[in-house]
Structure formats: C-alpha cells, structure tokens
C-alpha cells in the first residue's frame, strides 16, 4: 500500500454541544479570504499560471478576496524582509478595506479565512540563515516565535467578527529543489552553503514548527466561542505528491518531483540580476512537474491543493477535535453498528475513522475505509491500527476512489463482496447519492448483508427536530411530524433531482385538470405540472410541518389559495369523506366534485390499510376517464431481495415512514370496480406498470411506476 499524509485535516472547535458539533456545513461558505506569501498570492502567482485560491474559489463556487503577498513573513518585527508582511501590511489592508466599504459585508458564518505562511520565516534570509531579529531578552527569534505570530492571526481576525479559519501548515521544504541535499546554486541563494546541513536543518524547522502550530491551535480554540479553526496538512499532502506523483501529476513529460519545470542554474556568487542558465518546460509537459521553480509548487500541484481545500467547505470534513462531533451519534452508533456489523465492513466517507471505535473486532475481520480526501488517510490508519486493523495483515484497506467506482472497490476486495456497508453523514455530499448507493448495494454488498444508511437520516434530522419542538410546543404531541419533515428536507431535493426524467415523462404529459397529489411532501411534484393543462392543484399532506414548503412551491408555480387554484388538505389518505368535502370547497356551491388526476409518488408505502385506501380513492375521488399516476416502493419479485425487504421494513417504516414490502403495483393493476349489475370489472380501461430503468433488480428500495385510466 502506498504511504499517505502524516497529518490529517483536523478541526478544533470551542463548542462541544451537539448543535454545533458538526461545524461548517456543505454550502455554508460563500466567501474565501486568503492571507499568506507567494504560495497564495493570487495577483502575482508564483507558479506563473493560476494560484490555488483562484482554483479553490472556482471549484467551490465562492467569492474570493485575496490579500496574500509574495515574499511575506508573519511580521517584519520578527523576521524582516522588504516585502508586505502579514501583520504590518496584509491585515491592515484588510481592515482598511473593510472599514471604508471597499470590501462587501462578509458575514462571519459564510466566510472562510485561510493563512499559508512560514516559508520565508524559516527559509533563506530567515531562521535558516540566522536572519531572525534579536528579542528583548537578547535571544534570537526561534520557530516558536514565528509560529506563535502566525497563530495570533486567528485571534486577531476572530476579534473582528471572523468565525471560520483554515490554517495551512508548512510544506516539506527540505524536499524542494532549493533546500534538498541535491540542490544547486540558483536564483534564491548564490552564496556558498552546505546543502546537507540545509536539508537537515530545514526538516527540523518545518516539522517542529508544524507540531507547535497544531498544539497552539488546539490550546487556542476553546477560548473562541462559536469559531471553527481548521488545520490543513499541506505538509502531508505535498509528501504524498512526492511519494505518489502519478496520483497528482498528469502532464505529457515523464513525472518529476525533484527538478522544477523552470530550472535556472547560477555560478557561485553570481549576481541574481543575471538570468542564469535556464531550462523551462513548455505546454502540457508542465503538468508533469511538482515544482515550478526551486521554491514554489507548480500550477498542477496548486490545483491539487485547491481541490483538497475546496473539499473542506464543500464536503463537510470539519470534524471537531477530540471527539465532540462523534459524541452526538454515539448512542445511535453503539446500538446499531456494534451488534450488527460483521465480516468485511465498507465505511463510505470514512472521514477521520470514527466508525472504527464502534466495530466489534471479534466479528469484523476487515475494515475498508472509502475516503477520497487523501489528507485524512493517515488519521484513519492511526485509528485503525490502534483497534487492531493493519494493512500488513490485510485487515485494513484505505481507498481514495469515489463511492460510485465499484470496480475499483471490488478489485481492492479481491472481487469478494462486503458483508456490511456503513454510511454516516455522507449522502448529503455525494452527487446523485441515491443512484450511487443503489450501485454499491448491487455491486459490492453481498446478498443478505447490512446497509447502515438509515443512521444518517436520524442523525441529521435530530437537532432541527428538537429546535422545531422548542419553537412550537404543540409538536411535543406529534414529534414525528417535525422529524420526518426534517428528514425529507435532507432527502427530498436529491431524490427529486435523481427522478427528474421519470417525473417529466410520467407526469408532465398526462396530468391535467384538477390534480390531487397524495402525500405531497414538500411539493416537488408541482414542478412537473404543465400549467396550461392543470387548472387546480390539491396537496394531500397530513404532516403540518410540511405545509409551508408546499405553499412556497405552489405559489412559485402560479397556484394560490386566494384564486382557488391551490388547496391544501391536512388529513390521512384513508379519510376519503374529508377529502371529498374539502375538494368541494373549490366550487362556489360546495358541489361534490371529483378530480381529473391522482398522483402518488412514494406515498402509498405509508398509507394505513393501503389496498383499501387506494381502492376508495380511485373509486370515489377520481372521475371516470381520470388518470392515476404512480411511482412507488414495491415488493421485489426476487425472493432473496424480498426477504431482506421484509426484514428491513419495520425499521424503514420508522425512519422513512414507508414500508418496503408492499405489493402496491399489483393492487393498483388488479384493482376492481362493480358495474351497475353488481358484477366485478376492472377499474381501468387502459394502463401499464413499468420497471424503473435506472434501478438494478437487486435494489432493496425497489420501485415501479405506472399510469392507468379509469373506466367510464
């Protein structure tokens, strides 16, 4: 197995309560404010291309406000250089622009502040060559002083209202062409030197400086109420690039992690005003190099840094230091994972590896961590090793591929399926999450295995539910209303996005007249109604906590209660008399009317007495010639899948308010009516039931869709 970074992206928080334990959430960050030296200077990129902040802002779709300047140290009072330092130039510029209105208002919760500095403090013309200032006590400045200065950046910005910080530690400078043992005379230092001594000294400065930063940040965080202070492991990321260049570099020349793409050789004591003898790579060859010049990472390396940093506020890898993030779900995990996980366990989105603490080592023989963020791998490895899982004996596998790359996962597992899949707080950050998990179940999960996906919905919905109950004490008598509304706020948008094509093909050309939407949820069906054909929209939703979302969606698509084009009914689908009465209010004479279209999208699985309820709705509420459109969880025709659907049905009924084991498609297709002579006839004049083309037959969440026309 290849080595991975020695540190992880770690985050420290002063808040240990559950409400704030998860830290920054995906989509929260809107602004990126950067400070530092030439590694971060977006105005004059040191890679002679595009600096990492510009890439990161683009990847994450946030606004960039760059203040980093080339040549900077933390403070010219500590390590002087004739360049704009952090404390004497960059921070004053930031506060001045903030005060005079040049900067827009940067909300604390929506803004991430980053600092990447230290290279010039410890390097040539800095601590390495004895150029630090003499302090009042007569001692020369040390790495403790330069790192303490950098950490004070957090406190300074916090006092001005900033709340989200990312501190980037120093890269392994001892491996740069400037400071490595194989270095040559170059633009940055043309004087005589001992390259071996420089390499050893630089390694000591960087490693000790990074450790000091970690300890200082850990000590500082508890005093910063409401702050999220992250430590980004630039050192580990660059070390991994050196060890595994093929994972990061993709140019057309041979991969190179020792010689820069712009290599300029000077003579001893030659003036740096000369150009030296330079060799410069061109075109796509440039992306084969780790270093741009003797000191700076290449543009391709900067892209990799940008991608990893973008993940810290796109994919929610902000994890509270020393465990508070994990505290919130400890009871749930102990009750669900510990007694049930067995065999080969695949942990999707492993993060820092907290799941390992809940595995019974006597039952779990192999732990497979799926974590695309390379910076987290070493932390996973450390936690796994402490629990007795190691790569040397094959009981630990760490993968960096995406959850949808089931081929790579199976290859790593020697083409043997996993016995348990665990997914905790990851679906919200996986594009097309439902399809990805269906693919995992189909390709990677062994028949009869266990999928821990439900825990995620419980965990994410818990705190919003408690807040809703606090705001509306009436909900104490109906807590599940608030809970399921919050679960649906998590699941609904993604499911709707995944099913757009199905809904457009099924609903848009067929729905007409007065439409009754059974179990309307948050009103996603409204988006697929053709307003020129649909006159009135009726939402049947017994959960009062869903109503505000339905009203918002209806209003945005031209259906309002004031003009009689929208009606919201709060009762069970089985209460047909109430439904008919409330529909009649759409008519001025309160004349009993029937609807032209009934739509049921994953609703019948939650009906009480579902077969009878569907029968009465179609018989009494749908007019002759009206259409019934559905897309429902149904019992699989495969016996092995059906067995597991029945096994999980009671649990999913609690979490998802839906049974997985109902024969809804058959009940609808075989529905009967009674003619005028008392004979049983088919309810339908035409119709069909279809399989979901995007769904594997092995899926536990088996769905079928259909459209039927009621006989006249």
XYZ file of C-alpha atoms in Angstrom:
712
model
C 0.000 0.000 0.000
C 1.275 3.476 -0.781
C 2.035 5.956 2.020
C -0.301 8.783 2.823
C -0.022 12.169 4.573
C 1.353 12.173 8.078
C -1.262 14.565 9.413
C -4.922 14.971 8.636
C -7.214 17.880 8.035
C -8.139 18.405 11.659
C -10.558 20.935 13.065
C -10.785 22.331 16.544
C -13.929 23.874 17.955
C -14.736 25.648 21.177
C -18.234 24.219 21.006
C -18.840 20.725 22.266
C -22.637 20.827 22.226
C -24.393 18.648 19.672
C -25.974 21.572 17.849
C -22.616 22.930 16.724
C -20.550 19.785 16.790
C -20.748 19.182 13.075
C -19.045 22.502 12.319
C -19.264 24.069 8.898
C -21.981 22.537 6.747
C -21.903 21.980 2.968
C -22.978 25.115 1.108
C -22.489 27.391 4.130
C -19.321 29.101 2.896
C -19.890 31.874 0.338
C -16.645 33.842 0.659
C -12.949 32.906 0.755
C -10.451 35.421 2.203
C -6.800 34.426 1.802
C -3.615 35.603 3.528
C -0.023 34.426 3.185
C 3.051 34.602 0.992
C 3.895 33.768 -2.638
C 2.307 30.326 -2.310
C -1.078 32.077 -2.020
C -0.585 35.378 -3.885
C -3.379 35.381 -6.476
C -2.288 38.697 -8.010
C 1.219 37.568 -8.934
C 1.039 33.744 -8.979
C 4.391 32.165 -8.136
C 3.587 29.203 -10.394
C 3.435 31.582 -13.388
C -0.122 30.425 -14.022
C -3.105 30.496 -11.698
C -2.744 30.442 -7.915
C -4.561 27.865 -5.803
C -7.070 30.354 -4.243
C -8.453 31.157 -7.686
C -8.905 27.467 -8.426
C -10.409 26.739 -4.993
C -12.930 29.561 -5.316
C -13.936 28.216 -8.711
C -14.219 24.616 -7.543
C -16.390 25.618 -4.581
C -18.291 28.419 -6.357
C -17.454 31.051 -3.729
C -16.256 34.662 -3.925
C -12.517 35.224 -3.496
C -10.939 38.139 -1.601
C -7.118 37.700 -1.802
C -4.713 39.577 0.490
C -1.609 37.335 0.361
C 1.584 38.940 -0.957
C 4.750 37.370 -2.298
C 7.798 37.464 -0.034
C 5.767 37.902 3.136
C 6.751 36.795 6.606
C 4.402 36.832 9.563
C 5.902 40.035 10.933
C 8.836 42.158 9.843
C 9.455 42.814 13.518
C 10.365 39.129 13.900
C 11.902 38.150 10.573
C 12.469 41.200 8.437
C 12.187 41.108 4.685
C 11.451 44.059 2.378
C 8.032 42.686 1.493
C 4.443 43.265 2.750
C 4.218 41.086 5.869
C 1.054 39.633 7.359
C 0.758 41.877 10.416
C 2.301 45.076 9.072
C 0.628 45.062 5.649
C -1.942 42.391 4.810
C -4.110 42.592 7.924
C -4.053 46.435 7.962
C -5.094 46.419 4.294
C -7.938 44.041 5.086
C -9.232 46.117 7.989
C -8.908 49.334 5.977
C -10.931 47.935 3.070
C -13.467 46.556 5.499
C -13.824 49.955 7.163
C -14.046 52.093 4.021
C -16.519 49.782 2.301
C -14.214 48.533 -0.438
C -14.975 45.027 0.771
C -18.595 43.851 0.775
C -20.040 42.835 4.122
C -18.582 39.434 4.937
C -20.915 37.500 7.215
C -18.989 35.559 9.841
C -20.716 32.230 9.252
C -20.448 32.490 5.464
C -16.765 33.398 5.217
C -13.670 31.199 5.455
C -10.309 32.825 6.223
C -7.117 30.989 5.250
C -3.445 31.536 6.072
C -0.482 29.804 4.436
C 2.745 31.322 5.674
C 6.097 30.352 7.183
C 8.258 29.548 4.159
C 10.043 32.897 4.292
C 10.198 32.945 8.093
C 12.169 29.707 8.328
C 14.000 29.759 4.973
C 16.943 31.508 3.377
C 17.232 35.076 4.715
C 15.152 33.853 7.647
C 15.764 31.470 10.530
C 17.784 29.013 8.422
C 20.494 31.591 7.750
C 20.309 33.336 11.133
C 18.409 36.410 9.975
C 15.790 36.465 12.717
C 15.519 39.514 14.959
C 17.090 39.774 18.409
C 14.394 39.801 21.084
C 14.318 41.973 24.197
C 15.803 39.186 26.304
C 18.782 39.005 23.994
C 17.747 35.719 22.411
C 17.372 35.401 18.683
C 13.933 34.696 17.215
C 13.069 30.983 17.009
C 10.461 28.956 15.172
C 8.324 29.163 18.312
C 8.092 32.930 17.816
C 7.304 32.799 14.098
C 4.603 30.141 14.528
C 3.095 31.918 17.545
C 2.861 35.029 15.395
C 1.020 33.102 12.678
C -1.427 31.546 15.145
C -2.177 35.034 16.516
C -3.677 35.749 13.081
C -6.655 33.629 14.135
C -7.239 35.638 17.329
C -6.842 38.959 15.520
C -9.473 38.137 12.901
C -11.756 36.476 15.449
C -11.889 39.737 17.409
C -13.095 41.460 14.232
C -16.003 39.031 13.756
C -14.457 36.214 11.724
C -15.523 32.711 12.758
C -14.196 30.171 10.244
C -10.448 29.671 9.842
C -8.188 27.336 7.906
C -4.539 27.332 8.966
C -2.272 25.723 6.359
C 0.923 24.288 7.785
C 4.326 24.420 6.074
C 5.141 22.052 3.219
C 8.183 19.696 3.429
C 10.599 22.429 2.385
C 13.527 20.038 2.820
C 12.342 18.340 -0.387
C 12.124 21.483 -2.521
C 14.921 21.921 -5.094
C 16.148 24.908 -3.050
C 16.676 23.048 0.230
C 17.169 19.405 -0.779
C 20.514 17.637 -0.468
C 20.733 17.578 -4.288
C 20.230 21.319 -4.603
C 22.284 23.515 -6.925
C 23.192 27.200 -6.971
C 20.067 29.073 -8.031
C 18.337 32.429 -8.049
C 17.263 32.186 -4.402
C 20.777 31.633 -2.989
C 24.015 32.023 -4.918
C 26.347 32.048 -1.910
C 28.306 29.080 -0.636
C 26.392 26.643 1.584
C 26.351 23.103 2.929
C 23.358 21.507 1.202
C 23.222 18.526 3.565
C 23.155 20.810 6.591
C 20.450 22.928 4.989
C 18.299 19.857 4.340
C 18.598 18.563 7.902
C 18.038 21.983 9.481
C 15.065 22.751 7.271
C 13.415 19.435 8.129
C 13.813 20.211 11.836
C 12.393 23.715 11.445
C 9.378 22.620 9.406
C 8.450 19.526 11.396
C 8.809 21.249 14.769
C 7.037 24.368 13.503
C 4.071 22.365 12.268
C 3.823 20.497 15.558
C 3.927 23.764 17.511
C 1.158 25.174 15.306
C -1.021 22.151 15.960
C -0.561 22.421 19.730
C -1.127 26.184 19.801
C -4.303 25.937 17.727
C -5.625 23.175 19.941
C -4.980 25.326 23.014
C -6.474 28.458 21.441
C -9.715 27.015 20.093
C -11.604 26.622 23.423
C -11.329 30.365 24.040
C -13.005 31.251 20.721
C -16.726 30.827 21.258
C -18.542 29.853 18.078
C -15.383 29.504 15.994
C -14.269 26.678 13.731
C -10.490 26.544 13.397
C -9.154 24.033 10.924
C -5.594 22.839 10.381
C -4.898 21.872 6.777
C -1.999 19.445 6.369
C -0.069 20.927 3.456
C 2.992 19.008 4.655
C 1.275 15.650 4.336
C -0.329 16.476 1.006
C 2.967 17.517 -0.623
C 4.735 14.480 0.867
C 2.117 12.284 -0.739
C 2.593 14.052 -4.062
C 6.313 13.273 -3.826
C 5.680 9.621 -2.948
C 2.856 9.071 -5.444
C 3.251 11.531 -8.330
C 1.026 9.546 -10.684
C -1.915 10.280 -8.394
C -1.482 14.038 -8.864
C 0.608 14.900 -11.924
C -0.827 14.383 -15.401
C 1.436 16.096 -17.930
C 2.878 14.656 -21.125
C 6.512 14.522 -19.952
C 7.972 11.945 -17.522
C 6.805 12.725 -13.986
C 9.330 14.715 -11.974
C 9.303 15.587 -8.265
C 12.933 16.711 -7.898
C 13.760 19.093 -10.760
C 11.499 22.126 -11.348
C 9.900 22.858 -14.696
C 11.816 26.161 -14.659
C 15.359 25.319 -13.548
C 17.874 28.174 -13.557
C 21.483 27.362 -12.632
C 23.817 30.153 -11.437
C 27.519 30.354 -10.755
C 28.798 30.728 -7.201
C 28.377 34.354 -6.043
C 26.794 35.325 -9.379
C 24.516 38.336 -9.193
C 20.831 37.466 -9.068
C 20.219 40.291 -11.506
C 21.569 37.877 -14.111
C 19.243 35.279 -15.600
C 21.372 32.183 -15.091
C 21.216 29.211 -17.430
C 17.570 28.185 -17.554
C 15.681 25.136 -18.769
C 11.922 25.644 -18.995
C 9.272 23.032 -19.764
C 6.521 24.091 -22.146
C 2.867 23.311 -22.833
C 1.296 20.236 -21.312
C 4.714 18.976 -20.184
C 4.462 21.488 -17.329
C 1.825 19.418 -15.554
C 4.342 16.599 -15.149
C 6.340 18.628 -12.614
C 5.718 19.020 -8.894
C 7.794 22.213 -8.659
C 7.565 25.360 -10.774
C 10.963 26.646 -9.690
C 13.402 25.893 -6.874
C 10.954 27.005 -4.160
C 7.388 27.047 -5.447
C 4.919 24.254 -6.271
C 3.780 24.025 -9.882
C 0.364 25.050 -11.132
C -0.671 21.386 -11.256
C 0.350 20.971 -7.612
C -1.629 24.112 -6.795
C -4.681 22.607 -8.467
C -4.407 19.612 -6.160
C -4.081 21.867 -3.111
C -7.114 23.825 -4.279
C -9.219 20.695 -4.703
C -8.394 19.475 -1.210
C -9.076 22.867 0.357
C -12.342 23.229 -1.554
C -13.444 19.939 -0.008
C -13.045 21.342 3.492
C -16.091 23.520 2.993
C -17.896 21.602 0.246
C -17.824 18.093 1.671
C -18.014 18.801 5.403
C -14.698 17.396 6.608
C -14.725 19.858 9.519
C -14.531 17.468 12.421
C -14.370 18.681 15.996
C -11.093 17.900 17.749
C -11.046 15.219 20.450
C -14.406 13.753 19.608
C -17.361 16.119 20.145
C -18.533 15.541 16.567
C -18.726 11.865 17.311
C -20.419 12.375 20.684
C -23.735 13.348 19.088
C -24.299 9.983 17.433
C -22.532 7.746 19.946
C -25.661 6.127 21.372
C -27.150 5.502 17.943
C -23.898 4.034 16.624
C -23.393 1.778 19.618
C -26.935 0.475 19.333
C -26.933 -0.036 15.568
C -23.368 -0.674 14.404
C -21.671 -2.542 17.244
C -24.052 -5.525 17.478
C -24.707 -5.833 13.737
C -21.553 -5.044 11.751
C -19.626 -8.160 10.777
C -17.151 -9.613 8.289
C -15.769 -7.156 5.754
C -17.024 -3.654 6.559
C -17.006 -0.878 3.938
C -17.147 2.570 5.572
C -18.319 5.069 2.925
C -16.918 8.537 3.562
C -14.808 7.346 6.489
C -13.639 10.844 7.446
C -11.248 10.518 10.379
C -12.306 6.922 11.024
C -14.644 7.448 13.998
C -16.695 4.418 12.933
C -13.807 2.125 13.889
C -14.481 2.748 17.576
C -17.882 1.042 17.227
C -16.724 -2.124 15.469
C -16.565 -5.389 17.397
C -13.107 -6.717 16.493
C -14.220 -10.291 17.177
C -16.877 -10.023 14.444
C -15.388 -7.531 11.978
C -12.478 -9.211 10.232
C -11.612 -6.473 7.755
C -12.166 -2.704 7.740
C -12.268 -0.918 4.374
C -12.222 2.890 4.563
C -13.520 4.715 1.495
C -12.306 8.314 1.792
C -11.493 10.446 -1.302
C -9.720 13.112 0.765
C -6.116 11.915 0.874
C -5.290 14.217 3.767
C -7.459 12.128 6.096
C -5.880 8.760 5.375
C -3.128 8.856 7.957
C -5.596 9.649 10.721
C -7.770 6.711 9.595
C -4.698 4.489 9.563
C -3.718 5.540 13.091
C -7.196 4.900 14.491
C -7.447 1.571 12.679
C -4.030 0.410 13.873
C -4.981 1.190 17.458
C -8.056 -1.025 17.027
C -6.001 -3.887 15.604
C -6.587 -3.372 11.867
C -3.391 -3.166 9.812
C -2.509 -3.116 6.140
C 0.311 -5.589 6.668
C -2.077 -8.418 7.611
C -4.789 -7.380 5.132
C -7.343 -6.402 7.776
C -7.168 -2.719 6.760
C -7.715 -1.243 3.300
C -7.865 2.505 2.628
C -9.293 3.627 -0.721
C -9.384 7.104 -2.264
C -11.757 6.367 -5.157
C -15.312 7.667 -5.362
C -18.221 5.703 -3.933
C -19.503 5.119 -7.460
C -16.277 3.416 -8.581
C -17.464 -0.040 -7.583
C -14.976 -1.720 -9.922
C -12.024 -0.239 -8.016
C -13.641 -1.142 -4.696
C -14.176 -4.752 -5.743
C -10.631 -5.030 -7.071
C -9.306 -3.879 -3.708
C -11.510 -6.522 -2.064
C -10.183 -9.239 -4.386
C -13.642 -9.364 -6.007
C -15.286 -10.561 -2.798
C -18.355 -8.562 -1.719
C -18.601 -6.652 1.551
C -20.709 -8.019 4.380
C -21.556 -4.611 5.828
C -21.738 -1.121 4.345
C -21.800 1.835 6.722
C -22.647 5.377 5.598
C -22.731 8.057 8.292
C -23.320 11.683 7.263
C -22.101 11.285 3.696
C -25.066 11.118 1.285
C -25.617 14.852 1.548
C -22.221 15.393 -0.067
C -22.387 12.700 -2.763
C -23.701 13.781 -6.146
C -26.625 11.564 -7.234
C -26.444 9.894 -3.838
C -29.354 7.511 -4.284
C -28.003 6.079 -7.547
C -24.548 5.715 -6.013
C -25.899 3.727 -3.072
C -28.014 1.577 -5.371
C -24.850 0.781 -7.321
C -22.952 -0.026 -4.129
C -25.704 -2.376 -2.991
C -25.851 -4.080 -6.379
C -22.123 -4.466 -6.989
C -20.384 -4.515 -3.616
C -22.809 -5.686 -0.937
C -23.125 -9.441 -0.548
C -26.643 -10.978 -0.533
C -28.148 -10.715 2.929
C -25.652 -8.090 4.081
C -26.378 -4.995 6.130
C -26.557 -1.394 4.948
C -26.234 1.330 7.560
C -27.657 4.232 5.593
C -30.612 4.977 7.845
C -28.467 6.221 10.707
C -27.539 9.197 8.589
C -31.120 10.421 8.298
C -31.702 10.046 12.039
C -28.564 11.955 12.925
C -29.059 14.839 10.515
C -32.722 15.381 11.359
C -32.433 15.141 15.141
C -31.278 18.666 16.021
C -33.645 20.502 13.613
C -36.476 18.427 15.086
C -35.637 19.440 18.642
C -35.450 23.072 17.545
C -38.874 22.819 15.871
C -40.417 21.355 19.011
C -38.842 24.107 21.115
C -40.272 26.768 18.786
C -43.717 25.092 18.641
C -44.518 23.199 21.879
C -47.618 21.712 20.226
C -45.286 19.408 18.314
C -44.379 17.639 21.542
C -47.549 15.641 20.884
C -46.536 14.992 17.252
C -42.719 14.846 17.302
C -42.579 12.584 14.262
C -44.178 15.288 12.127
C -41.185 17.539 12.753
C -38.701 14.684 12.471
C -39.910 13.411 9.111
C -40.170 16.934 7.708
C -36.502 17.437 8.560
C -35.584 14.036 7.119
C -37.399 14.989 3.928
C -35.580 18.322 3.813
C -32.383 16.241 3.583
C -33.576 13.521 1.218
C -36.237 15.238 -0.864
C -34.217 17.592 -3.091
C -31.686 14.921 -4.029
C -34.344 12.307 -4.742
C -36.277 14.795 -6.835
C -33.153 15.631 -8.823
C -32.435 11.961 -9.476
C -36.008 11.335 -10.644
C -36.479 14.365 -12.889
C -36.593 12.352 -16.092
C -39.099 9.853 -14.688
C -41.370 12.631 -13.444
C -41.195 14.595 -16.676
C -42.065 11.531 -18.739
C -44.795 10.259 -16.422
C -46.440 13.378 -15.017
C -45.948 16.311 -17.374
C -47.743 14.921 -20.479
C -50.548 13.171 -18.521
C -51.563 15.315 -15.542
C -54.491 17.594 -16.366
C -57.497 19.397 -14.934
C -57.796 19.123 -11.151
C -54.791 17.229 -9.761
C -54.700 15.515 -6.361
C -51.159 14.883 -5.078
C -51.161 12.138 -2.424
C -48.540 12.644 0.278
C -47.321 15.888 -1.265
C -44.242 16.145 0.983
C -42.590 19.464 0.142
C -44.481 19.843 -3.128
C -41.807 18.685 -5.564
C -44.479 17.278 -7.908
C -45.645 20.813 -8.690
C -42.525 21.450 -10.764
C -43.628 18.816 -13.291
C -47.177 20.054 -13.871
C -47.961 21.719 -17.192
C -49.705 24.916 -16.029
C -51.527 25.209 -19.345
C -53.247 21.847 -18.722
C -53.543 21.749 -14.919
C -56.246 24.080 -13.582
C -56.070 23.317 -9.868
C -53.523 21.630 -7.617
C -54.646 19.840 -4.437
C -51.966 18.737 -1.972
C -52.908 15.996 0.475
C -50.382 16.111 3.313
C -51.258 15.202 6.915
C -47.908 16.465 8.230
C -48.407 20.106 9.197
C -44.636 20.676 9.294
C -44.537 20.172 5.531
C -47.194 22.747 4.711
C -45.085 25.897 4.497
C -42.799 24.267 1.912
C -45.781 23.116 -0.161
C -47.272 26.617 -0.131
C -43.952 28.141 -1.204
C -43.598 25.682 -4.071
C -47.216 26.102 -5.201
C -47.049 29.885 -5.125
C -43.813 29.946 -7.113
C -45.559 27.961 -9.874
C -48.753 30.015 -10.014
C -51.059 28.005 -7.721
C -52.539 30.071 -4.873
C -55.316 29.621 -2.342
C -56.571 33.151 -2.929
C -57.587 32.454 -6.541
C -58.854 28.932 -5.851
C -56.162 27.152 -7.862
C -54.497 25.611 -4.791
C -55.936 23.612 -1.912
C -54.007 22.078 0.984
C -55.731 19.201 2.796
C -54.466 18.056 6.180
C -55.839 14.572 6.686
C -54.993 10.934 6.101
C -55.386 9.408 2.647
C -57.802 6.920 4.191
C -60.211 9.707 5.229
C -61.944 9.831 1.869
C -65.047 11.631 3.196
C -62.952 14.569 4.442
C -61.046 14.686 1.168
C -64.250 14.844 -0.886
C -65.734 17.511 1.381
C -62.670 19.757 1.201
C -62.384 19.347 -2.566
C -65.983 20.503 -2.829
C -64.972 23.858 -1.309
C -63.292 24.663 -4.618
C -66.798 25.038 -6.070
C -68.896 28.035 -5.065
C -71.956 25.860 -4.386
C -69.805 23.343 -2.500
C -70.894 20.799 -5.053
C -69.190 17.433 -4.642
C -66.649 17.052 -7.424
C -64.081 14.508 -8.468
C -60.534 15.097 -9.669
C -59.085 14.507 -13.126
C -55.701 13.180 -11.990
C -54.360 11.448 -8.891
C -50.599 11.274 -8.391
C -48.939 9.010 -5.849
C -45.156 9.322 -5.642
C -43.712 7.106 -2.900
C -46.773 7.731 -0.763
C -48.819 4.526 -0.809
C -46.000 2.765 1.038
C -47.022 4.833 4.072
C -50.820 4.587 3.803
C -52.831 2.898 6.554
C -54.769 -0.067 5.085
C -53.124 0.699 1.748
C -55.054 -1.621 -0.570
C -58.423 -0.458 0.727
C -57.312 3.194 0.788
C -56.193 3.112 -2.846
C -59.425 1.379 -3.871
C -61.613 4.037 -2.237
C -59.556 6.953 -3.546
C -59.823 5.759 -7.132
C -63.482 4.723 -6.848
C -64.782 7.835 -5.060
C -62.341 10.679 -5.768
C -61.111 10.037 -9.340
C -63.662 10.830 -12.028
C -64.391 8.357 -14.868
C -61.760 8.784 -17.561
C -59.380 10.258 -14.998
C -55.751 9.206 -14.723
C -53.900 7.561 -11.846
C -50.103 8.033 -11.974
C -47.751 6.378 -9.508
C -44.119 5.709 -8.635
C -43.911 3.517 -5.539
C -41.685 1.330 -3.397
C -42.888 -2.213 -4.040
C -42.014 -5.760 -3.040
C -39.364 -7.240 -5.314
C -40.157 -10.297 -7.425
C -36.768 -11.728 -6.469
C -37.191 -13.926 -3.413
C -33.798 -13.069 -1.900
C -34.365 -9.323 -2.211
C -37.959 -9.633 -0.978
C -36.758 -11.484 2.125
C -34.468 -8.603 3.055
C -37.134 -6.025 2.225
C -39.417 -7.709 4.749
C -36.551 -7.831 7.244
C -35.832 -4.110 6.987
C -39.431 -2.937 6.500
C -40.232 -2.301 10.198
C -37.079 -0.223 10.689
C -37.511 1.783 7.486
C -41.134 2.418 8.424
C -39.859 4.290 11.479
C -37.095 6.206 9.682
C -38.711 6.789 6.299
C -42.408 6.453 7.210
C -42.665 3.887 4.452
C -42.934 0.094 4.109
C -40.613 -1.531 1.581
C -42.589 -4.773 1.271
C -45.989 -3.796 -0.144
C -47.437 -5.141 -3.393
C -48.688 -1.712 -4.381
C -48.123 -2.232 -8.104
C -50.253 -5.382 -8.122
C -53.001 -3.818 -6.020
C -53.288 -0.964 -8.489
C -53.036 -3.077 -11.631
C -55.592 -5.640 -10.392
C -57.999 -3.100 -8.861
C -61.690 -3.911 -9.400
C -64.909 -1.933 -9.552
C -68.562 -3.011 -9.568
C -70.792 -2.207 -12.536
C -74.483 -1.371 -12.446
C -75.420 -5.033 -12.397
C -73.211 -5.855 -9.416
C -70.506 -7.577 -11.442
C -66.796 -7.070 -10.714
C -64.963 -5.403 -13.563
C -61.521 -3.905 -13.986
C -61.190 -0.403 -12.619
C -59.198 0.561 -15.688
C -59.911 0.997 -19.356
C -56.192 1.074 -20.086
C -52.859 1.262 -18.304
C -49.470 -0.287 -17.691
C -46.903 -0.928 -14.954
C -43.216 -0.431 -15.733
C -39.897 -1.062 -14.043
C -37.601 1.827 -13.211
C -34.973 1.628 -15.992
C -32.279 3.202 -13.793
C -32.669 0.706 -10.960
C -30.910 -2.654 -10.522
C -33.204 -5.575 -9.772
C -31.200 -6.321 -6.609
C -32.171 -2.998 -5.004
C -33.831 -3.182 -1.597
C -35.527 0.105 -2.484
C -37.325 -1.422 -5.460
C -39.632 0.989 -7.312
C -42.149 0.574 -10.096
C -44.133 3.192 -11.958
C -47.397 3.124 -13.818
C -50.222 5.052 -15.437
C -53.868 3.985 -15.632
C -57.095 5.463 -16.986
C -60.285 4.839 -15.006
C -63.093 3.208 -16.947
C -66.028 5.393 -17.996
